[in-house]
Amino acid sequence: MEQDQTIVSIELGLDALRVMHRAINQAYENWPGGRAEEQECLFTMRNQLYAALMDQLLDMEAI
């Protein structure tokens, strides 16, 4: 992943966050090969979305 990329922030509801995490996780697990940077990006995104999901669930005292 390039170091000089622009950072973008988005707001998601909890359901959308769950769907996005599931979609990125599926893309990572089914990655067909190609540029290693793409797989690294999916890995990072999956972990960041998981952390955001867990953070929200902790704030809601759902876990």
mmCIF file with all atom_site columns, N, CA and C in Angstrom, residues 1-7 35-42 44 48:
data_model
loop_
_atom_site.group_PDB
_atom_site.id
_atom_site.type_symbol
_atom_site.label_atom_id
_atom_site.label_alt_id
_atom_site.label_comp_id
_atom_site.label_asym_id
_atom_site.label_entity_id
_atom_site.label_seq_id
_atom_site.pdbx_PDB_ins_code
_atom_site.Cartn_x
_atom_site.Cartn_y
_atom_site.Cartn_z
_atom_site.occupancy
_atom_site.B_iso_or_equiv
_atom_site.pdbx_formal_charge
_atom_site.auth_seq_id
_atom_site.auth_comp_id
_atom_site.auth_asym_id
_atom_site.auth_atom_id
_atom_site.pdbx_PDB_model_num
ATOM 1  N N  . MET A 1 1  ? 0.845   -1.169 0.000  1.00 0.00 ? 1  MET A N  1
ATOM 2  C CA . MET A 1 1  ? 0.000   0.000  0.000  1.00 0.00 ? 1  MET A CA 1
ATOM 3  C C  . MET A 1 1  ? 0.888   1.228  0.000  1.00 0.00 ? 1  MET A C  1
ATOM 4  N N  . GLU A 1 2  ? 0.548   2.215  -0.809 1.00 0.00 ? 2  GLU A N  1
ATOM 5  C CA . GLU A 1 2  ? 1.349   3.419  -0.903 1.00 0.00 ? 2  GLU A CA 1
ATOM 6  C C  . GLU A 1 2  ? 1.256   4.238  0.378  1.00 0.00 ? 2  GLU A C  1
ATOM 7  N N  . GLN A 1 3  ? 2.372   4.817  0.796  1.00 0.00 ? 3  GLN A N  1
ATOM 8  C CA . GLN A 1 3  ? 2.417   5.586  2.027  1.00 0.00 ? 3  GLN A CA 1
ATOM 9  C C  . GLN A 1 3  ? 1.801   6.969  1.884  1.00 0.00 ? 3  GLN A C  1
ATOM 10 N N  . ASP A 1 4  ? 1.783   7.546  0.700  1.00 0.00 ? 4  ASP A N  1
ATOM 11 C CA . ASP A 1 4  ? 1.333   8.920  0.502  1.00 0.00 ? 4  ASP A CA 1
ATOM 12 C C  . ASP A 1 4  ? -0.117  9.008  0.047  1.00 0.00 ? 4  ASP A C  1
ATOM 13 N N  . GLN A 1 5  ? -0.946  8.082  0.439  1.00 0.00 ? 5  GLN A N  1
ATOM 14 C CA . GLN A 1 5  ? -2.341  8.098  0.023  1.00 0.00 ? 5  GLN A CA 1
ATOM 15 C C  . GLN A 1 5  ? -3.137  9.083  0.876  1.00 0.00 ? 5  GLN A C  1
ATOM 16 N N  . THR A 1 6  ? -4.178  9.637  0.305  1.00 0.00 ? 6  THR A N  1
ATOM 17 C CA . THR A 1 6  ? -5.073  10.517 1.022  1.00 0.00 ? 6  THR A CA 1
ATOM 18 C C  . THR A 1 6  ? -5.912  9.692  1.988  1.00 0.00 ? 6  THR A C  1
ATOM 19 N N  . ILE A 1 7  ? -6.126  10.207 3.189  1.00 0.00 ? 7  ILE A N  1
ATOM 20 C CA . ILE A 1 7  ? -6.948  9.550  4.189  1.00 0.00 ? 7  ILE A CA 1
ATOM 21 C C  . ILE A 1 7  ? -8.374  10.078 4.066  1.00 0.00 ? 7  ILE A C  1
ATOM 22 N N  . ARG A 1 35 ? -1.511  -8.551 -7.363 1.00 0.00 ? 35 ARG A N  1
ATOM 23 C CA . ARG A 1 35 ? -0.592  -7.648 -6.658 1.00 0.00 ? 35 ARG A CA 1
ATOM 24 C C  . ARG A 1 35 ? -0.655  -7.887 -5.153 1.00 0.00 ? 35 ARG A C  1
ATOM 25 N N  . ALA A 1 36 ? 0.476   -8.128 -4.550 1.00 0.00 ? 36 ALA A N  1
ATOM 26 C CA . ALA A 1 36 ? 0.534   -8.384 -3.109 1.00 0.00 ? 36 ALA A CA 1
ATOM 27 C C  . ALA A 1 36 ? 0.025   -7.190 -2.310 1.00 0.00 ? 36 ALA A C  1
ATOM 28 N N  . GLU A 1 37 ? 0.188   -5.986 -2.846 1.00 0.00 ? 37 GLU A N  1
ATOM 29 C CA . GLU A 1 37 ? -0.267  -4.780 -2.149 1.00 0.00 ? 37 GLU A CA 1
ATOM 30 C C  . GLU A 1 37 ? -1.782  -4.798 -1.953 1.00 0.00 ? 37 GLU A C  1
ATOM 31 N N  . GLU A 1 38 ? -2.494  -5.384 -2.910 1.00 0.00 ? 38 GLU A N  1
ATOM 32 C CA . GLU A 1 38 ? -3.947  -5.467 -2.788 1.00 0.00 ? 38 GLU A CA 1
ATOM 33 C C  . GLU A 1 38 ? -4.331  -6.371 -1.621 1.00 0.00 ? 38 GLU A C  1
ATOM 34 N N  . GLN A 1 39 ? -3.659  -7.493 -1.486 1.00 0.00 ? 39 GLN A N  1
ATOM 35 C CA . GLN A 1 39 ? -3.942  -8.396 -0.371 1.00 0.00 ? 39 GLN A CA 1
ATOM 36 C C  . GLN A 1 39 ? -3.591  -7.723 0.955  1.00 0.00 ? 39 GLN A C  1
ATOM 37 N N  . GLU A 1 40 ? -2.487  -7.003 0.998  1.00 0.00 ? 40 GLU A N  1
ATOM 38 C CA . GLU A 1 40 ? -2.102  -6.286 2.213  1.00 0.00 ? 40 GLU A CA 1
ATOM 39 C C  . GLU A 1 40 ? -3.145  -5.235 2.581  1.00 0.00 ? 40 GLU A C  1
ATOM 40 N N  . CYS A 1 41 ? -3.667  -4.542 1.574  1.00 0.00 ? 41 CYS A N  1
ATOM 41 C CA . CYS A 1 41 ? -4.695  -3.531 1.799  1.00 0.00 ? 41 CYS A CA 1
ATOM 42 C C  . CYS A 1 41 ? -5.972  -4.170 2.356  1.00 0.00 ? 41 CYS A C  1
ATOM 43 N N  . LEU A 1 42 ? -6.394  -5.286 1.791  1.00 0.00 ? 42 LEU A N  1
ATOM 44 C CA . LEU A 1 42 ? -7.570  -5.989 2.288  1.00 0.00 ? 42 LEU A CA 1
ATOM 45 C C  . LEU A 1 42 ? -7.365  -6.448 3.723  1.00 0.00 ? 42 LEU A C  1
ATOM 46 N N  . THR A 1 44 ? -5.387  -5.087 6.010  1.00 0.00 ? 44 THR A N  1
ATOM 47 C CA . THR A 1 44 ? -5.419  -3.909 6.875  1.00 0.00 ? 44 THR A CA 1
ATOM 48 C C  . THR A 1 44 ? -6.846  -3.405 7.053  1.00 0.00 ? 44 THR A C  1
ATOM 49 N N  . GLN A 1 48 ? -8.971  -3.130 10.536 1.00 0.00 ? 48 GLN A N  1
ATOM 50 C CA . GLN A 1 48 ? -9.455  -1.833 10.991 1.00 0.00 ? 48 GLN A CA 1
ATOM 51 C C  . GLN A 1 48 ? -10.976 -1.841 11.155 1.00 0.00 ? 48 GLN A C  1
#
